[in-house]
PDB file of C-alpha atoms in Angstrom:
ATOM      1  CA  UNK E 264      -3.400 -11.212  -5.330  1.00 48.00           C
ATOM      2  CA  UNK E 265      -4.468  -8.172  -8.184  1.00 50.00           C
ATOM      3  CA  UNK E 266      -1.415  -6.378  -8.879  1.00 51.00           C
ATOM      4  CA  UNK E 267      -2.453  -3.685 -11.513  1.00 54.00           C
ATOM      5  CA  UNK E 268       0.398  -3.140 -14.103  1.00 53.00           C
ATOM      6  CA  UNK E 269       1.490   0.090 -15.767  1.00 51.00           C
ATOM      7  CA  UNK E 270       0.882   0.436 -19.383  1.00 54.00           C
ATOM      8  CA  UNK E 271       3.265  -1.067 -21.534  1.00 55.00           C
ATOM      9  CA  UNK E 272       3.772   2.307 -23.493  1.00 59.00           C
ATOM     10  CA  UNK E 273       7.742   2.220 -24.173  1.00 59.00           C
ATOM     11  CA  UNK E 274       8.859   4.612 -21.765  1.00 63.00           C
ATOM     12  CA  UNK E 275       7.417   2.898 -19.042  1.00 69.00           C
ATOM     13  CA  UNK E 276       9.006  -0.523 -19.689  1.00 66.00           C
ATOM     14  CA  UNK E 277      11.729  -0.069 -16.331  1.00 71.00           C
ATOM     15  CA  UNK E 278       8.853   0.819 -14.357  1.00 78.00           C
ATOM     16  CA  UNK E 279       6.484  -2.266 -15.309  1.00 80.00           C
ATOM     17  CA  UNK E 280       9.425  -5.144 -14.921  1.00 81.00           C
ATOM     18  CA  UNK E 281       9.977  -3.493 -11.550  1.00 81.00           C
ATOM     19  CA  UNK E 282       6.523  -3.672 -10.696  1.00 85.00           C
ATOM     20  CA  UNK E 283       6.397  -7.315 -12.308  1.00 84.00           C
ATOM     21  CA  UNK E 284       9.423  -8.632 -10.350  1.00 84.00           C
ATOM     22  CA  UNK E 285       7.715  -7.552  -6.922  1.00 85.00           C
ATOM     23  CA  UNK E 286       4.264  -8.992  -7.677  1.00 88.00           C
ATOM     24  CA  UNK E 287       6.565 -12.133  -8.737  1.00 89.00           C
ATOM     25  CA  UNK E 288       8.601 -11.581  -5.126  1.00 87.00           C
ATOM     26  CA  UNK E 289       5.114 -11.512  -3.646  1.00 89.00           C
ATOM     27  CA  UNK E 290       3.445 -14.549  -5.357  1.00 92.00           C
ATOM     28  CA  UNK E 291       7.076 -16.690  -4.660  1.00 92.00           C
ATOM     29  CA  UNK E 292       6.039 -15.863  -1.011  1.00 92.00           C
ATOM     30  CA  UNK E 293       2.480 -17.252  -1.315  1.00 95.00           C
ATOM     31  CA  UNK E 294       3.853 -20.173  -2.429  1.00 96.00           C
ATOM     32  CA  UNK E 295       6.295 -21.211  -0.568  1.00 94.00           C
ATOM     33  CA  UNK E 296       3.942 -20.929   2.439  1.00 95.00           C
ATOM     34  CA  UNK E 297       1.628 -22.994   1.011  1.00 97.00           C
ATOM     35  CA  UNK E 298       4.784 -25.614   0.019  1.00 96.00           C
ATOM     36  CA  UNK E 299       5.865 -25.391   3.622  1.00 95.00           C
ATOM     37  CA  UNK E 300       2.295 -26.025   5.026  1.00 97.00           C
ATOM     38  CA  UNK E 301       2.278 -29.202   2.899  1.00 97.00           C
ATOM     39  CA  UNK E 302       5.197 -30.194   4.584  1.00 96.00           C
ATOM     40  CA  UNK E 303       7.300 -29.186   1.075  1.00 95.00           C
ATOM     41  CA  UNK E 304      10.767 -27.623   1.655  1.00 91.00           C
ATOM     42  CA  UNK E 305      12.109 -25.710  -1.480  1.00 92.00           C
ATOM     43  CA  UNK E 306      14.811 -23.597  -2.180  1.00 89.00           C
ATOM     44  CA  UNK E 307      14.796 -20.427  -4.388  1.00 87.00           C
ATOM     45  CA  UNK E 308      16.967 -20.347  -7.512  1.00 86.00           C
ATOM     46  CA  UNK E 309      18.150 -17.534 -10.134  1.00 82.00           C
ATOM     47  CA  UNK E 310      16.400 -13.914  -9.498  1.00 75.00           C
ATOM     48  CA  UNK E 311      14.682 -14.688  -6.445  1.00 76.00           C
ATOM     49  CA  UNK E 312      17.440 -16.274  -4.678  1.00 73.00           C
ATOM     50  CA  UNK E 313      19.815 -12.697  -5.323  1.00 68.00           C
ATOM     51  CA  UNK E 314      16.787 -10.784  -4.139  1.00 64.00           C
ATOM     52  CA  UNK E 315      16.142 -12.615  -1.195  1.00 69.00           C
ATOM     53  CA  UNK E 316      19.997 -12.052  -0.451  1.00 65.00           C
ATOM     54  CA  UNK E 317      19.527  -8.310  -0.900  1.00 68.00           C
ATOM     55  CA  UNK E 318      22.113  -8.500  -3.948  1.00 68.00           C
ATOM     56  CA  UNK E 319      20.132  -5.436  -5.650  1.00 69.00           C
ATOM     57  CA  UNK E 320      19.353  -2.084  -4.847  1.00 73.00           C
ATOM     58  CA  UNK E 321      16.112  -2.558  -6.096  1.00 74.00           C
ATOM     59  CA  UNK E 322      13.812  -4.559  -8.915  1.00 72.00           C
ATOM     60  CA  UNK E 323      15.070  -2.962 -11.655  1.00 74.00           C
ATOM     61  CA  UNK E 324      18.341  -3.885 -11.656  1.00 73.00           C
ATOM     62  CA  UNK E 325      17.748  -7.838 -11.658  1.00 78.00           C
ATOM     63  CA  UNK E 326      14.101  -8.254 -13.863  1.00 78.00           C
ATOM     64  CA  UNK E 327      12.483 -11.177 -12.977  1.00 83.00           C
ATOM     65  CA  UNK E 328       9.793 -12.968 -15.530  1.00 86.00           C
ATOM     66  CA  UNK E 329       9.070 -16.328 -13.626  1.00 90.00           C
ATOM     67  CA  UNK E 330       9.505 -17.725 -10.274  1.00 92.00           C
ATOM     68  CA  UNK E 331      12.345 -20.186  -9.982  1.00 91.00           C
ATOM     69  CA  UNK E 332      11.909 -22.988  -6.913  1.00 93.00           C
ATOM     70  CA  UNK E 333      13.674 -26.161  -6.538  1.00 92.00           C
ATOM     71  CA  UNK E 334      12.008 -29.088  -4.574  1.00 93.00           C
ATOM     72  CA  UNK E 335      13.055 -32.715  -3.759  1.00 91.00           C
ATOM     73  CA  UNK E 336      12.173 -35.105  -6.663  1.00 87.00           C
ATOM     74  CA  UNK E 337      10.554 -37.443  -4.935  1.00 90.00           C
ATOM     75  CA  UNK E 338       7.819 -34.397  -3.674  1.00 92.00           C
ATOM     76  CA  UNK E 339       7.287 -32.767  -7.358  1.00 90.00           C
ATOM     77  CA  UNK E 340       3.867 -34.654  -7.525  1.00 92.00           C
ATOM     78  CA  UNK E 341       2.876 -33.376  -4.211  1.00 95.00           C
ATOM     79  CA  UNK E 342       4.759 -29.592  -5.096  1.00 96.00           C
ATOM     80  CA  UNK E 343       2.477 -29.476  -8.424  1.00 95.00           C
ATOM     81  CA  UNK E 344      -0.874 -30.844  -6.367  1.00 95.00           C
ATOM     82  CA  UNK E 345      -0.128 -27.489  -4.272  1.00 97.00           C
ATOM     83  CA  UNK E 346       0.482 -25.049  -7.254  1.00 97.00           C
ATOM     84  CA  UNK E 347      -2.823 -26.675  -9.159  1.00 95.00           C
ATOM     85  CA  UNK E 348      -4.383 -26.413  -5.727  1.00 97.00           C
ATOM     86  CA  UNK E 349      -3.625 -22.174  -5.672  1.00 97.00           C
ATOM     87  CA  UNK E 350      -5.159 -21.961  -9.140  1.00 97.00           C
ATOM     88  CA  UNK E 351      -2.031 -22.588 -11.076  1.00 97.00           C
ATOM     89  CA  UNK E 352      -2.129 -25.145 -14.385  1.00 95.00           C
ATOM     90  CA  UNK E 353       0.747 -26.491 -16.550  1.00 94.00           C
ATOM     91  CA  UNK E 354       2.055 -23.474 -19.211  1.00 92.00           C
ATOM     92  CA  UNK E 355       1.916 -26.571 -21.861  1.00 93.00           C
ATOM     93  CA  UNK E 356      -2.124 -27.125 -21.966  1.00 91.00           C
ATOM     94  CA  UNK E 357      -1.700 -31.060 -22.836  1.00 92.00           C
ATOM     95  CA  UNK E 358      -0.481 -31.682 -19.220  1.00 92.00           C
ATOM     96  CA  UNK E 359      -3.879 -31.017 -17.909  1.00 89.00           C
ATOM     97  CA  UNK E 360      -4.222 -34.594 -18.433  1.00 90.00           C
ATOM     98  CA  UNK E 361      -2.912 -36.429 -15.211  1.00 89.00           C
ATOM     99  CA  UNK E 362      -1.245 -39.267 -16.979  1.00 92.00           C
ATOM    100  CA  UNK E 363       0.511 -37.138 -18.890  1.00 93.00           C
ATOM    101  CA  UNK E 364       1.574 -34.958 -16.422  1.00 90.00           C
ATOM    102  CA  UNK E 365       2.762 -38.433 -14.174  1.00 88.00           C
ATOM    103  CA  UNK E 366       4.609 -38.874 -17.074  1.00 91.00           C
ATOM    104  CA  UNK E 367       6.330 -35.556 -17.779  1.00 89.00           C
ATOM    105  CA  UNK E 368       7.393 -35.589 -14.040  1.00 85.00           C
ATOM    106  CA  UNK E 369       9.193 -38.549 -14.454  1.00 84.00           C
ATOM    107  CA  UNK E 370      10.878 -38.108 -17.818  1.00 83.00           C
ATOM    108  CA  UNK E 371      11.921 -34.427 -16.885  1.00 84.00           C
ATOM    109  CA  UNK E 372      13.321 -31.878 -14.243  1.00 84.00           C
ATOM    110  CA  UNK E 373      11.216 -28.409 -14.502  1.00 87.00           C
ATOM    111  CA  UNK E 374       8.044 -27.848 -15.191  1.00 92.00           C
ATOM    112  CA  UNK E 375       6.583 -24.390 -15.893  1.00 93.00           C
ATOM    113  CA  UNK E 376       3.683 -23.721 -14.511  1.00 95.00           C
ATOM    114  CA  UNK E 377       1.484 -20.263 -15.097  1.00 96.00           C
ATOM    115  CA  UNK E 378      -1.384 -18.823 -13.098  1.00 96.00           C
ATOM    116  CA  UNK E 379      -5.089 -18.980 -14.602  1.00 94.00           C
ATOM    117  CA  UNK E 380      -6.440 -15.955 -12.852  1.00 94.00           C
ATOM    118  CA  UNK E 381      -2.590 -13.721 -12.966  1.00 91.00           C
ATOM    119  CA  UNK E 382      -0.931 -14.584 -16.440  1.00 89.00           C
ATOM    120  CA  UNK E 383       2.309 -12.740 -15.281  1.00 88.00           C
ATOM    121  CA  UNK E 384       2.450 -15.525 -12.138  1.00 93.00           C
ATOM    122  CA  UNK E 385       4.622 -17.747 -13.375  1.00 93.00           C
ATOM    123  CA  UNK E 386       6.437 -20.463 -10.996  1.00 95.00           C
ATOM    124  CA  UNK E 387       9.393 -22.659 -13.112  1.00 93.00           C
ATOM    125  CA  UNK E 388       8.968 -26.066 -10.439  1.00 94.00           C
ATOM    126  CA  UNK E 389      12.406 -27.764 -10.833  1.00 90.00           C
ATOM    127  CA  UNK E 390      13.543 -31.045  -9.269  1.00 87.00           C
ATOM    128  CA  UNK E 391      16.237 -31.981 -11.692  1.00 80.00           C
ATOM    129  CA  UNK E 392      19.470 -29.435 -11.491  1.00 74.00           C
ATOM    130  CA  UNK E 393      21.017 -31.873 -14.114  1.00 67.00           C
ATOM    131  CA  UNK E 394      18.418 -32.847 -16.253  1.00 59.00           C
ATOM    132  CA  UNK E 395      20.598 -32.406 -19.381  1.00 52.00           C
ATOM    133  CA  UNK E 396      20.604 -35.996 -21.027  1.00 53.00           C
ATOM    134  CA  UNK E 397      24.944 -35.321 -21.868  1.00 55.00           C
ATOM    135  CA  UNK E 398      25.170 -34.687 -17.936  1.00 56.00           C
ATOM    136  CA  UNK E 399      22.829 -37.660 -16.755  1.00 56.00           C
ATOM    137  CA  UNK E 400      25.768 -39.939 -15.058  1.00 60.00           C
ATOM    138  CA  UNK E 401      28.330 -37.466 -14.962  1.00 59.00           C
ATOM    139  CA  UNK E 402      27.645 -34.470 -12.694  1.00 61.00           C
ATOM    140  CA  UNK E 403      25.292 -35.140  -9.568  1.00 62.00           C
ATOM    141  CA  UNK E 404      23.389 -32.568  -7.963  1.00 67.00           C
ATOM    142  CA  UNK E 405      20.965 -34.111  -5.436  1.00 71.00           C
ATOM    143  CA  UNK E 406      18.237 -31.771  -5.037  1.00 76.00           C
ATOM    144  CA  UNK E 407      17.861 -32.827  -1.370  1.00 76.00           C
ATOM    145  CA  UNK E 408      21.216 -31.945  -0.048  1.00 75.00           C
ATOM    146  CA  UNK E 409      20.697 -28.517  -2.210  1.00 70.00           C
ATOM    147  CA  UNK E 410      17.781 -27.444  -0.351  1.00 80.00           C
ATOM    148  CA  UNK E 411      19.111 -28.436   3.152  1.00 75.00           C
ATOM    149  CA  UNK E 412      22.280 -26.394   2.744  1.00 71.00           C
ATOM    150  CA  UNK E 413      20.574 -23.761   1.077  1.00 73.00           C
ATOM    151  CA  UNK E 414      19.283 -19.917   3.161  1.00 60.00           C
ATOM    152  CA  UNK E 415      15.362 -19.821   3.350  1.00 56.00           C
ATOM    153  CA  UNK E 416      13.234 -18.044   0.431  1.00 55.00           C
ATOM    154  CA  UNK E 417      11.741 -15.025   1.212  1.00 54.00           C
TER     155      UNK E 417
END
């Protein structure tokens, strides 16, 4: 998708996030057709989930810079297949390599990932709700249950 930006000349600044946050509505929607024809199920978090709920008036009042989605743990190999597969790559270059990245999935929960073509695409992958090492034990959020009790995406 092109998506031609206004200049970033000061006074324009309200009218660029808007136009940012619905190429980034727009892009979220791309996605999560292409998650759902993999057989993926994900669930929107942060500014996309309030927009999707109609929350705002509009895309100015709720600036979005990244597209938040959560997916089951045990899919984020097959989730980040499908956003390298729509021309998408790891924002942190030394996961390009695949053992790495194997790695990374296991060790964390989110992984940012930005477009090669669309530098303002940015999709934040999450599996991990409570990937803080002082929660690990004490507060459990299973993704799964999340997702399933959660309202569709746009």
């Amino acid at each position: 998708m092109e998506f031609p930006l206004p200049a970033d000349n000061g006074n324009e600044w309200p009218l660029r996030r808007a136009a940012v946050t619905l190429a980034l509505i727009a892009e979220a929607r791309d996605v999560i057709g292409a998650f759902d024809r993999a057989g993926l199920r994900c669930a929107a978090l942060k500014g996309l989930s309030v927009h999707a709920r109609g929350l705002y008036a509009g895309p100015d009042e709720r600036p979005m810079n990244d597209v938040d989605l959560l997916v089951d743990p045990a899919r984020c190999r097959d989730a980040s297949d499908v956003l390298r597969d729509l021309g998408y790559r790891p924002h942190d270059r030394r996961l390009d390599d695949p053992a790495r990245l194997r790695a990374y999935l296991r060790a964390s929960g989110d992984l940012n990932w930005i477009h090669r073509e669309r530098p303002w695409a940015m999709i934040d992958l999450h599996w991990n709700l409570a990937r803080c090492d002082r929660f690990r034990g004490v507060i459990r959020l299973p993704a799964g249950e999340f997702i399933n009790r959660s309202s569709p995406a746009p």
